[in-house]
Coordinates of C-alpha atoms and ligand atoms in Angstrom, one line a residue:
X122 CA 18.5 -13.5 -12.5
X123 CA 14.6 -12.6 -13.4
X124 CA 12.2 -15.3 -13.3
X125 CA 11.1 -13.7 -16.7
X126 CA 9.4 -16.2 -19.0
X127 CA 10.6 -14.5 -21.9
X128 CA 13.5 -16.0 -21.2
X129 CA 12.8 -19.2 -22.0
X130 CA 10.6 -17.7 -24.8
X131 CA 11.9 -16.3 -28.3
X132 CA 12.3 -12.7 -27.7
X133 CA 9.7 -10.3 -29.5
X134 CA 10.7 -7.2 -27.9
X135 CA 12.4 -5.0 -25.4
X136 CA 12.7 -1.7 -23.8
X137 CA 15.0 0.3 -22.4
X138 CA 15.2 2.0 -18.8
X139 CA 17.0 5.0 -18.3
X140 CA 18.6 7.1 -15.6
X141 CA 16.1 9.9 -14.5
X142 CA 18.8 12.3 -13.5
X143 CA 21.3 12.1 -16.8
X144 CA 19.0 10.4 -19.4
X145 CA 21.6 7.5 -19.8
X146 CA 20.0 4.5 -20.5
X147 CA 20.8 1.8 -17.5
X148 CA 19.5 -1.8 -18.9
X149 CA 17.1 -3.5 -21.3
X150 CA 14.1 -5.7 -20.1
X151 CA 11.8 -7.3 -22.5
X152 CA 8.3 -6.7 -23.2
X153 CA 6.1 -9.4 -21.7
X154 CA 3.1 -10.4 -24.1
X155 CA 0.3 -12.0 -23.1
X156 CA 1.5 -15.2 -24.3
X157 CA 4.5 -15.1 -21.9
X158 CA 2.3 -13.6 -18.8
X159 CA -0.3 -16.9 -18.6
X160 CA 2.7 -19.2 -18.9
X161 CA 4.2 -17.4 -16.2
X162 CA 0.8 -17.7 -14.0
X163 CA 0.1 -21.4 -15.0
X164 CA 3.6 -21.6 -14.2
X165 CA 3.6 -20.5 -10.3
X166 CA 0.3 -21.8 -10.0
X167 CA 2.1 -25.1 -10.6
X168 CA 4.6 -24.5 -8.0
X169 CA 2.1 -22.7 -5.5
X170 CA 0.4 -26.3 -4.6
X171 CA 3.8 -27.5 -3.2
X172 CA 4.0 -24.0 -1.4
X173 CA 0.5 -24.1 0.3
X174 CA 1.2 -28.3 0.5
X175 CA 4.1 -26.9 3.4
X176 CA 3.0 -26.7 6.9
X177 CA 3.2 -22.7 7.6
X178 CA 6.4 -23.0 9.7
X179 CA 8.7 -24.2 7.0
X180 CA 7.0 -21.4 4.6
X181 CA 8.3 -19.1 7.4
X182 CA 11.7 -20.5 7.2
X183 CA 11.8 -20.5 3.5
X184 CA 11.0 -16.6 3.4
X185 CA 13.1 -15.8 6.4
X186 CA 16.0 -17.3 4.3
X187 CA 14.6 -14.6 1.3
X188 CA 14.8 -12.0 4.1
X189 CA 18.6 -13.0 4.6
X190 CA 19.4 -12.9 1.3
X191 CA 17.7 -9.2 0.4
X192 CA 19.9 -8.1 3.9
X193 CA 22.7 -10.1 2.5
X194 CA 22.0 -7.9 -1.1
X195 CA 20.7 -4.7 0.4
X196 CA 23.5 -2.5 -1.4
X197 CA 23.0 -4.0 -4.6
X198 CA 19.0 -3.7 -4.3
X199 CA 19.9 0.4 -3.1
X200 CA 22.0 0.8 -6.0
X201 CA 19.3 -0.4 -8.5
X202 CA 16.6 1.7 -6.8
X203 CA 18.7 4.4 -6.6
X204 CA 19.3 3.8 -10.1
X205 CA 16.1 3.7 -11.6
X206 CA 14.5 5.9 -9.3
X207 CA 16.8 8.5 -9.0
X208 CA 17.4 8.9 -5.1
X209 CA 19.4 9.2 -3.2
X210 CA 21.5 6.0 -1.9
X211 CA 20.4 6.7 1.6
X212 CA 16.6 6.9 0.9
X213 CA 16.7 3.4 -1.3
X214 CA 18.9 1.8 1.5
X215 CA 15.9 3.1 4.1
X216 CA 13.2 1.4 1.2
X217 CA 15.2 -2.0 2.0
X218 CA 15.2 -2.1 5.6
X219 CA 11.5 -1.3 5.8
X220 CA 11.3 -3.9 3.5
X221 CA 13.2 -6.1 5.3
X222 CA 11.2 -5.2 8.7
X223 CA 7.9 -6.1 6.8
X224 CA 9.0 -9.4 5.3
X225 CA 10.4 -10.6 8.4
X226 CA 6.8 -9.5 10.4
X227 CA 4.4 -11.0 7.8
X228 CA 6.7 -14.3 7.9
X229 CA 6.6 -14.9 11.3
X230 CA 2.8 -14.1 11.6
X231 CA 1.2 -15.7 9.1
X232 CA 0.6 -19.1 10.9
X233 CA -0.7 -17.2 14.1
X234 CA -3.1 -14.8 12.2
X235 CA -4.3 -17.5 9.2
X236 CA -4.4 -20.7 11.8
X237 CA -7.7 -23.0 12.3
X238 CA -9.7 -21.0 14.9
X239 CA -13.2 -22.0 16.4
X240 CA -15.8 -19.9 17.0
X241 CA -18.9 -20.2 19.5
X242 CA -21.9 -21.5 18.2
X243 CA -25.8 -20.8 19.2
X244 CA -28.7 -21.2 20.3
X245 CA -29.6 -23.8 17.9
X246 CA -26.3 -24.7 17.0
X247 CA -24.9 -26.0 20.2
X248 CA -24.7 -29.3 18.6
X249 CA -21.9 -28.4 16.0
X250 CA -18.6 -27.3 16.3
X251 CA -17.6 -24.5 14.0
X252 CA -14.5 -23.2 13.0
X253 CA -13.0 -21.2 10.2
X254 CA -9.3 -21.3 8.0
X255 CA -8.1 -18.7 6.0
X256 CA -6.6 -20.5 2.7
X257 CA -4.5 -18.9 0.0
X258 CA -6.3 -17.6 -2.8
X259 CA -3.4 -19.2 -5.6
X260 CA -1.6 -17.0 -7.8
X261 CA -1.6 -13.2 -7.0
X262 CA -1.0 -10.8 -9.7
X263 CA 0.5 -7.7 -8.6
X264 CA 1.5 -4.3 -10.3
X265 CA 3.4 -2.0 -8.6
X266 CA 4.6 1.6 -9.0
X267 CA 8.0 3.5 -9.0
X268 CA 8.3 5.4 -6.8
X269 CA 9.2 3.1 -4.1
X270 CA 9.6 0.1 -6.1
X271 CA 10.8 -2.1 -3.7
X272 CA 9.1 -1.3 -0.6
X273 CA 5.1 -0.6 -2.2
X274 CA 4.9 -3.6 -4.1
X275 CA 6.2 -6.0 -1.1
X276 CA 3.6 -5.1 0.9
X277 CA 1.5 -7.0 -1.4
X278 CA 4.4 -9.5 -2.6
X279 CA 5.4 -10.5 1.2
X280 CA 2.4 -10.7 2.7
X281 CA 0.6 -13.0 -0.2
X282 CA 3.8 -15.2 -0.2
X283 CA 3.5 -15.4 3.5
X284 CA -0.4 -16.3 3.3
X285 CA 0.6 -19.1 1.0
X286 CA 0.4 -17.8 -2.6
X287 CA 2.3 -17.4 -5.2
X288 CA 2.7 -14.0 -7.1
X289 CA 3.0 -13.2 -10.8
X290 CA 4.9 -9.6 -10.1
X291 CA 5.0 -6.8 -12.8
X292 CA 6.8 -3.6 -11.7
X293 CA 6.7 0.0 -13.4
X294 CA 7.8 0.2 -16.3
X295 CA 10.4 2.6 -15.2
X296 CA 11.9 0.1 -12.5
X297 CA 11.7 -3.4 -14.0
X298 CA 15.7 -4.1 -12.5
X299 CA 13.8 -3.9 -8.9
X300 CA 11.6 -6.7 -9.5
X301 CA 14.2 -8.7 -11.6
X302 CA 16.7 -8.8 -8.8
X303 CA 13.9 -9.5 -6.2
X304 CA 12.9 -12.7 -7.8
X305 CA 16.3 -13.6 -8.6
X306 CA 16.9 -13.3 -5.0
X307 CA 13.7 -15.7 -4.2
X308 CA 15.0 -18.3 -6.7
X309 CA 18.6 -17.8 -4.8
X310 CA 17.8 -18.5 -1.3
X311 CA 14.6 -21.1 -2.1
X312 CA 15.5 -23.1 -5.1
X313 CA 13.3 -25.6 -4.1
X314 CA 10.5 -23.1 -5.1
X315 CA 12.0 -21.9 -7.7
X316 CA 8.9 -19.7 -9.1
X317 CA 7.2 -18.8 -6.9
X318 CA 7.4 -14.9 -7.5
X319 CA 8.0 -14.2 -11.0
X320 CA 9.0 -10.9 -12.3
X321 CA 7.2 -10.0 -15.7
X322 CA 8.7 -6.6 -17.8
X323 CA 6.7 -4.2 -20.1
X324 CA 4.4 -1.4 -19.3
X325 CA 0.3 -0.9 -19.6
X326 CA -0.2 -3.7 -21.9
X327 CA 1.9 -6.1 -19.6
X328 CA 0.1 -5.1 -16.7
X329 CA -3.2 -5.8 -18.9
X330 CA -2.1 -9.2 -19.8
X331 CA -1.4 -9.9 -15.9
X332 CA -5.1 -8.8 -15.3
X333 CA -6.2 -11.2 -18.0
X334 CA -4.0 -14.2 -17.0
X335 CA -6.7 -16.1 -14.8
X336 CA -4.7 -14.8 -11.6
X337 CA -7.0 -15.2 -8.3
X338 CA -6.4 -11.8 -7.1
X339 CA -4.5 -8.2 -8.0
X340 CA -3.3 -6.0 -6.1
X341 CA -2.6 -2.5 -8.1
X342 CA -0.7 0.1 -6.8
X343 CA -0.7 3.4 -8.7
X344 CA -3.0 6.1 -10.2
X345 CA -6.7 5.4 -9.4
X346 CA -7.0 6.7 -13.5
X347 CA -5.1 3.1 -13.9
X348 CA -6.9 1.8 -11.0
X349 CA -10.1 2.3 -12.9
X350 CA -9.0 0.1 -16.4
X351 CA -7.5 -2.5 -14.7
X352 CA -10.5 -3.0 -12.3
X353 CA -12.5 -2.9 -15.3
X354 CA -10.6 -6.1 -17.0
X355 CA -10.9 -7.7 -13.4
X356 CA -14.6 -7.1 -13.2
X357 CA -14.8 -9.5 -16.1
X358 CA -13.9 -12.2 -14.5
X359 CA -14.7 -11.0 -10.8
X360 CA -11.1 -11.4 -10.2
X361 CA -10.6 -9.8 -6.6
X362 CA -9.0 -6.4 -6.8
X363 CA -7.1 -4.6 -4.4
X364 CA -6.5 -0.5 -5.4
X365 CA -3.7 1.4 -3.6
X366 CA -3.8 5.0 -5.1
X367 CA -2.6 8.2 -4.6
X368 CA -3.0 10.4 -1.6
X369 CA -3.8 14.2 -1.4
X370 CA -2.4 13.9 2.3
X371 CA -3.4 16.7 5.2
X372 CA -1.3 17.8 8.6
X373 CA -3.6 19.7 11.4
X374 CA -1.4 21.5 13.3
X375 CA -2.8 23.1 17.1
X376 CA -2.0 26.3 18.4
X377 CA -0.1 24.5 21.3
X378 CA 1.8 22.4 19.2
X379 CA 5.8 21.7 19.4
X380 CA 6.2 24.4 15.9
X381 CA 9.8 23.1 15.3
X382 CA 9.4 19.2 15.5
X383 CA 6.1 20.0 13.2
X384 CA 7.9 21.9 10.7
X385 CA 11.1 19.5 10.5
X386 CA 8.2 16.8 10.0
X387 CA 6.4 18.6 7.4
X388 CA 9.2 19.5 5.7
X389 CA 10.6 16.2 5.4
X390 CA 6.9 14.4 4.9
X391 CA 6.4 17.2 1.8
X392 CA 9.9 17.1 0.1
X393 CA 11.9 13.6 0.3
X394 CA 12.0 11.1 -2.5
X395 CA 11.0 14.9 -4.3
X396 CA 7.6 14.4 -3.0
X397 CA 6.5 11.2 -5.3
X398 CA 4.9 9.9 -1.7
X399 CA 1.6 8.6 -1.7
X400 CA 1.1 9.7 2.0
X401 CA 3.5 12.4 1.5
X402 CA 1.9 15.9 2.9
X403 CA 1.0 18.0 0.4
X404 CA -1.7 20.4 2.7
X405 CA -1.0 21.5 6.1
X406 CA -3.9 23.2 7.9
X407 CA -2.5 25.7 11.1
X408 CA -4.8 27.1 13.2
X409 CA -4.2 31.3 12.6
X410 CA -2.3 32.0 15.6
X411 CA 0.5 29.7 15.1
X412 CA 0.2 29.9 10.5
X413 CA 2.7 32.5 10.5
X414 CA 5.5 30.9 12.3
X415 CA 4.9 27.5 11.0
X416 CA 5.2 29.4 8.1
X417 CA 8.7 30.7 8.4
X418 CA 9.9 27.7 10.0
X419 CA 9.4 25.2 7.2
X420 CA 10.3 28.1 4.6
X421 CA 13.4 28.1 6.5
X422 CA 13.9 25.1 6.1
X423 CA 13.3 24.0 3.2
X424 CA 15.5 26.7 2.0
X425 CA 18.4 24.7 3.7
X426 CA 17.9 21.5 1.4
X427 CA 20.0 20.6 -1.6
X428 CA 18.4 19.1 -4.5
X429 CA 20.6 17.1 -7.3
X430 CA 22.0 13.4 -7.8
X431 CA 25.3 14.4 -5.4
X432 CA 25.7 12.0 -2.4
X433 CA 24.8 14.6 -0.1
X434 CA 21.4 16.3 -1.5
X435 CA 18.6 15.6 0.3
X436 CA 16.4 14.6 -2.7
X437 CA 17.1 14.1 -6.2
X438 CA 15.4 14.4 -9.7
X439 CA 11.8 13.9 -10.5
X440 CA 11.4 9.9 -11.7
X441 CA 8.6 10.6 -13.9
X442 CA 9.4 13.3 -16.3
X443 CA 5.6 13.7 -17.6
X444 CA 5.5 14.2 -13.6
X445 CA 7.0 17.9 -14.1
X446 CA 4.7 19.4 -16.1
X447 CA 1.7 18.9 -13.5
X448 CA 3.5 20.2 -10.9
X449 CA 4.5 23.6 -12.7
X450 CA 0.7 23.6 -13.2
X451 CA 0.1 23.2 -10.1
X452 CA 2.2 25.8 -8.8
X453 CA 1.7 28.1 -11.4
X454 CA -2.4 27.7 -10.9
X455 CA -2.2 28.3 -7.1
X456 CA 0.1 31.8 -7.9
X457 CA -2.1 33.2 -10.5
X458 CA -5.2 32.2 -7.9
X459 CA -3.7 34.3 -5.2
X460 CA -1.6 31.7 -3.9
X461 CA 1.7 33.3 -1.8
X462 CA 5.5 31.4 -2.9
X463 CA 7.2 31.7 1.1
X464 CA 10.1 29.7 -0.9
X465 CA 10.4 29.3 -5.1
X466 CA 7.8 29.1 -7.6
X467 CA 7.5 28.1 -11.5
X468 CA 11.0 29.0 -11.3
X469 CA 11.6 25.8 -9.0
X470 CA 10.8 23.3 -11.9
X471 CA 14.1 22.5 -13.8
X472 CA 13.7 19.2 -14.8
X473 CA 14.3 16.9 -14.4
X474 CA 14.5 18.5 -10.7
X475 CA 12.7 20.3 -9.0
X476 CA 13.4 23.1 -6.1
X477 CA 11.3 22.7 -2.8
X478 CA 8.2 25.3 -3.2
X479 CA 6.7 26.3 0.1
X480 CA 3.3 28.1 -0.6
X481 CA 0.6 29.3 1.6
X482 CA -2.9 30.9 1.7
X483 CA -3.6 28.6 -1.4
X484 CA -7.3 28.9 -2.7
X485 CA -8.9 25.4 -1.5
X486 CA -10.4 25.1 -5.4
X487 CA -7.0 25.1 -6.5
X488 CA -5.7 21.9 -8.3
X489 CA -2.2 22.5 -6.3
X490 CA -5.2 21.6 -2.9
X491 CA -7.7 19.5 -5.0
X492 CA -5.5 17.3 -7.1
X493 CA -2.6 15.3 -6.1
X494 CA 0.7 17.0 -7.3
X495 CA 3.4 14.2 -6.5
X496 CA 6.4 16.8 -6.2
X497 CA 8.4 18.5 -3.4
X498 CA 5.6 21.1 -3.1
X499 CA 3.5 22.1 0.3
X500 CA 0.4 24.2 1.0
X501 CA 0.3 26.0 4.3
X502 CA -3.3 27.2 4.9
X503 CA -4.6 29.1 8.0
X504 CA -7.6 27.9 9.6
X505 CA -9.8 29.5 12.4
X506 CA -9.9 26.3 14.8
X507 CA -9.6 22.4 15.0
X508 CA -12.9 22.2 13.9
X509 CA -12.0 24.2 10.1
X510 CA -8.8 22.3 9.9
X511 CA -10.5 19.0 9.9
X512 CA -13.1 20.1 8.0
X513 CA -11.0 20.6 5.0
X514 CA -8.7 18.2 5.7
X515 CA -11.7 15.3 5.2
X516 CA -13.0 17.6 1.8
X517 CA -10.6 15.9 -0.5
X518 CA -11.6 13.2 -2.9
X519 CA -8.6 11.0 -1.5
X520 CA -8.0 9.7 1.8
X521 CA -5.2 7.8 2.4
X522 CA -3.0 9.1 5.3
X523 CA -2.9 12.3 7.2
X524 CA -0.7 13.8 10.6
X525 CA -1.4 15.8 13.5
X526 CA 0.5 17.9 16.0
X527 CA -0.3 18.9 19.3
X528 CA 0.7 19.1 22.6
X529 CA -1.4 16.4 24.1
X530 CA -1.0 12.6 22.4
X531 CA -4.6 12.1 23.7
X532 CA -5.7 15.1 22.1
X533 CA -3.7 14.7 18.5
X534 CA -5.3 10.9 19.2
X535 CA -8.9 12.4 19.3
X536 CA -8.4 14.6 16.5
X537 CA -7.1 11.9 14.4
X538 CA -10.2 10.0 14.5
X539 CA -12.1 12.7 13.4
X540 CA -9.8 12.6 10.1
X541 CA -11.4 10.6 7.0
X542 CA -8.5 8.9 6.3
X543 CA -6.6 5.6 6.4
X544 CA -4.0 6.1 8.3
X545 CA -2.7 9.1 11.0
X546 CA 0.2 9.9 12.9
X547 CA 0.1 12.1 15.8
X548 CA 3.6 14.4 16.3
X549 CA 5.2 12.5 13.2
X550 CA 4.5 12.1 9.6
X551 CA 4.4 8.5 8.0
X552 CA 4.7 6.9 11.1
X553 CA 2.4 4.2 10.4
X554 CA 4.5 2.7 7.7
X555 CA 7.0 1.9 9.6
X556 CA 4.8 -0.1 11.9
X557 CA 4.2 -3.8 10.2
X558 CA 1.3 -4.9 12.5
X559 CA -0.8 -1.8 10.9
X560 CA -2.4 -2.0 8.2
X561 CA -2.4 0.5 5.1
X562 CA -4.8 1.6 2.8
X563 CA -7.6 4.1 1.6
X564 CA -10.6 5.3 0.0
X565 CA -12.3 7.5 -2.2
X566 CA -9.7 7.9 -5.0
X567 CA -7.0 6.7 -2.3
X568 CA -8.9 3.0 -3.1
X569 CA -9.9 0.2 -1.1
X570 CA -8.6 -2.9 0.9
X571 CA -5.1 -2.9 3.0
X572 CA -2.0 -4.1 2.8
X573 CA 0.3 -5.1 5.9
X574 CA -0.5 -6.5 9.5
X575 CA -3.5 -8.9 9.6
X576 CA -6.0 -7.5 7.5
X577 CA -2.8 -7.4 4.3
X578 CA -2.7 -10.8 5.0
X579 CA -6.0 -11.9 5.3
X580 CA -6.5 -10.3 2.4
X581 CA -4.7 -12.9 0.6
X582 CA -6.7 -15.7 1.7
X583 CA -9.9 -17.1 1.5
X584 CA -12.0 -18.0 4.3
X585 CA -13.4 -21.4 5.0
X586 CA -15.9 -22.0 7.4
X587 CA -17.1 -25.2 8.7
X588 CA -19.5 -27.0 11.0
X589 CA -19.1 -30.8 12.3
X590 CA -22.1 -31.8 14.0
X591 CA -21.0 -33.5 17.1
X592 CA -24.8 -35.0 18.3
X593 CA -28.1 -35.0 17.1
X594 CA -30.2 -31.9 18.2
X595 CA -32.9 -31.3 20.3
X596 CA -34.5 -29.4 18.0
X597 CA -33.5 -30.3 14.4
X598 CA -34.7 -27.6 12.2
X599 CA -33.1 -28.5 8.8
X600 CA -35.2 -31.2 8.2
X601 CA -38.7 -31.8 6.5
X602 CA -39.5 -34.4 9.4
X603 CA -39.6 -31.6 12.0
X604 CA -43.0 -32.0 14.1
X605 CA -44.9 -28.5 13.6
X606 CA -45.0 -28.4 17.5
X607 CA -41.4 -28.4 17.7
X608 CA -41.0 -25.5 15.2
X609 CA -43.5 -23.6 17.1
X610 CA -41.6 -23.9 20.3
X611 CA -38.2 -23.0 18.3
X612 CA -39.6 -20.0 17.3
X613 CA -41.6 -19.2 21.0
X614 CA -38.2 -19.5 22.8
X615 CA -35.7 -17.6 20.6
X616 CA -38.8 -14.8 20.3
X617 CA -39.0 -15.1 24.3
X618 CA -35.2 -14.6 24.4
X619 CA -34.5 -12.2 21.7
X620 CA -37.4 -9.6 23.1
X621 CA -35.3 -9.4 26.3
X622 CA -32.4 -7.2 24.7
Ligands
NAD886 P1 0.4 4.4 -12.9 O1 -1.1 4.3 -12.6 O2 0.8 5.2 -14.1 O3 1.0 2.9 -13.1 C1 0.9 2.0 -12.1 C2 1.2 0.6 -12.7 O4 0.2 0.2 -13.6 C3 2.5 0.5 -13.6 O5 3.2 -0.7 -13.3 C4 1.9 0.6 -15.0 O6 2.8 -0.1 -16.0 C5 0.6 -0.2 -14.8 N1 -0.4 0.1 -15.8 C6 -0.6 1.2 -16.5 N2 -1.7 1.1 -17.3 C7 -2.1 -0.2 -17.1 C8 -3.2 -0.9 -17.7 N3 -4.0 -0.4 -18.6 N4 -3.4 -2.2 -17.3 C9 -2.6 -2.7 -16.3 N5 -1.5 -2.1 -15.8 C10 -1.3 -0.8 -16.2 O7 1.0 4.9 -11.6 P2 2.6 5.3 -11.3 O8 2.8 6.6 -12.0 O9 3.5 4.1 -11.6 O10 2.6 5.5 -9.8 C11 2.3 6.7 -9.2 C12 0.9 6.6 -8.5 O11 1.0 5.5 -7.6 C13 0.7 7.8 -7.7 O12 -0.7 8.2 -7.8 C14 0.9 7.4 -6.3 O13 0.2 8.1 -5.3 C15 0.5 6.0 -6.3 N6 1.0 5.2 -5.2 C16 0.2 4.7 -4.2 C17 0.7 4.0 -3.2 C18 -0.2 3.5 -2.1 O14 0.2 2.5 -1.4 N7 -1.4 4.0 -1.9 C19 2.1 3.8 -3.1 C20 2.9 4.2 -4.1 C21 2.4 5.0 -5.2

């Protein structure tokens, strides 16, 4: 059962979701007015005081008990994703158990990360004790995407719960059931905070009403074209913003590097969930020596794959149909450029699937390079050296994760940092994401701020610093009774000690 105010509200309107591989519709949600989106956030800001009231130990209990019930419902919560989404069972199952990994880290370390710390004082503060607490921020707003409905928008969802907030949560429009049954599964295993996440329905104007609904933060994850508006409304009211975009992601691969692990990476990286990945790779830069096997390799397979909504294909339909036409421009644009197909071409796109296209020497002014295509297509560019690769890795306008394969960890490691982006993985693709202590996040288009490990839950709080004086100073400058002699040697010694380094 949703959370959905509407329920208790007199129905205006509702939409429809539908299958993306058959067109059959699958359920009706209703459209969430503004009217129903600030009840909902007065609403869980109302039950958020007796969440944040909790000392952090039984908030981990609570949300461990949410973690057993989303393990208890994980083929339900695969079916629905699946569902919506159109994956494959097996990919939606894998979205639950990262889920599942991440929830159960951000639980356990909220109350060692956000805990009452002290911090050293100085030179003229030896007389206070200082210390700083991160506090929740209230009511979190957060829209999320569809692609991985499940997974994406609990990176926000988990962590701000676990930090002590409550969250107002409204899902794509094209996979409202994912965020129903996740709130329905709060109110299940926490009835006592009933509320706390609530799920709202509807599409842009829903998401605009959650922007406007006086929440204390939102986190947005989608297109930074949305990113844009919504930051706009939140400028108004210098709401805090969070902007998880897209991704335009790069792989460097050496002249030394294992060709068959890279190739079974890139291929998997570039094609699953039908590329709809923000940090799926879309470019791969091989030095010259090695372009031509690397070549063959992921043409080969590739080739192997099955597309379709049978048990066994590896991916399945485009979600988003509007998605199609982009990438038939894209790969039509790189072709007529001087692009080569090593695997399909406009002949690929059937929606609503789409055929794995493998191209390579792909003009770098291309939109297929430039612009991020979000289907199961990959670029394979030759480079001269390193030094080229990571050159035009770091020219896009997004950065948000990138790969690297070589022979040497330390070396991959080195090259990595030289990578403007947020996130790398040396000899495997996405292998941050799997990692909760990291966190994730962009910039550039990509956007700005992180979700997961410390920094995703810091992010939810605010912090509070204080000072107790414990005696009265020797030297007490914030006062007007201060003798001018006593400035004057304030200012002697800290210029005698600050001159030394
Ligand atoms: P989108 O920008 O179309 O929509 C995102 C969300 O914003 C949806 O819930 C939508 O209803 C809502 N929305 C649309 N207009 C709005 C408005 N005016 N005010 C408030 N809300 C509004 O993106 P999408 O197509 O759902 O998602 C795909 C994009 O998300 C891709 O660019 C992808 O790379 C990105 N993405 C990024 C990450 C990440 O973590 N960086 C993860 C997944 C997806």
């Amino acid at each position: 059962m949703s959370q959905s105010p509407a329920a208790a509200a007199p129905q205006v309107a509702t939409f429809t979701t539908h299958s993306p591989a058959t067109g059959k519709p699958i359920a009706e949600h209703p459209v969430n007015g503004p009217e129903e989106v600030s009840r909902a956030t007065e609403r869980a800001r109302t039950v958020q005081a007796g969440w944040a009231a909790l000392p952090a130990s039984r908030r981990r209990d609570h949300l461990l008990r949410w973690k057993k019930a989303l393990a208890t419902e994980l083929d339900a919560m695969a079916r629905t994703i699946a569902e919506e989404t159109g994956k494959p069972v097996g990919d939606a199952e894998l979205e639950v158990v990262l889920t599942l990994e991440h929830l159960g880290w951000a639980a356990r370390n909220a109350e060692r990360v956000l805990r009452w710390r002290k911090v050293r004082t100085g030179l003229f503060t030896v007389h206070q004790r200082a210390a700083l607490v991160h506090r929740p921020l209230g009511v979190v707003g957060v829209i999320g995407p569809w692609n991985y409905p499940l997974y994406t928008p609990m990176g926000s969802i988990g962590y701000a719960l676990a930090a002590g907030n409550a969250v107002v949560f409204k899902p794509s429009e094209l996979t409202p059931g994912t965020g129903v049954l996740l709130a329905g599964l709060f109110d299940a295993a926490v009835p006592e905070h009933a509320g706390l996440l609530t799920t709202v329905t509807g599409a842009a104007a829903t998401g605009d009403a959650l922007a406007r609904s006086g929440v204390d933060k939102l986190a947005f994850t989608g297109s930074p074209e949305t990113a844009r508006t919504v930051m706009a409304v939140c400028a108004q009211t210098l709401t805090p913003f969070l902007a998880e975009c897209g991704g335009k992601d790069a792989v460097v691969v050496t002249a030394d590097a294992d060709l068959s692990a890279a190739a079974d990476a890139i291929v998997w990286g570039a094609l699953s969930n039908s590329g709809q990945t923000c940090a799926g790779v879309e470019r791969v830069y091989a030095v010259r020596e090695i372009h031509a096997e690397l070549c063959e390799l992921v043409a080969g397979k590739a080739r192997a794959l099955r597309t379709g909504d049978e048990a066994d294909a590896a991916y399945g339909p485009m979600t988003l149909a509007g998605q199609v036409a982009i990438v038939d421009r894209h790969v039509t644009g790189a072709l007529s450029a001087g692009a080569r197909a090593l695997l399909g071409g406009p002949e690929s796109v059937r929606a609503p699937y789409v055929t794995p296209v493998v191209l390579a020497d792909v003009p770098e002014d291309a939109a297929a390079m430039t612009e991020e295509t979000f289907g199961p297509v990959v670029a394979i560019n030759p480079v001269a050296d390193v030094d080229e690769a990571v050159e035009r890795a770091n020219a896009s306008r997004y950065a948000l994760g990138a790969a690297v394969f070589c022979r040497s960890g330390r070396e991959g490691a080195a090259i990595a940092a030289r990578l403007r982006a947020g996130a790398v993985s040396v000899n495997s693709v996405l292998g941050f994401a799997a990692v909760p202590a990291l966190p994730f996040g962009g910039s550039r288009d990509s956007g700005f701020g992180r979700i997961h490990g410390e920094e995703g839950l810091r992010g939810f709080t605010s912090v509070q610093s204080t000072t107790v004086q414990r005696f009265t100073p020797p030297i007490a400058l914030t006062s007007f009774d201060v003798p001018a002699a006593t400035r004057e040697r304030a200012v002697r010694l800290a210029r005698t000690l600050h001159r030394r380094r």
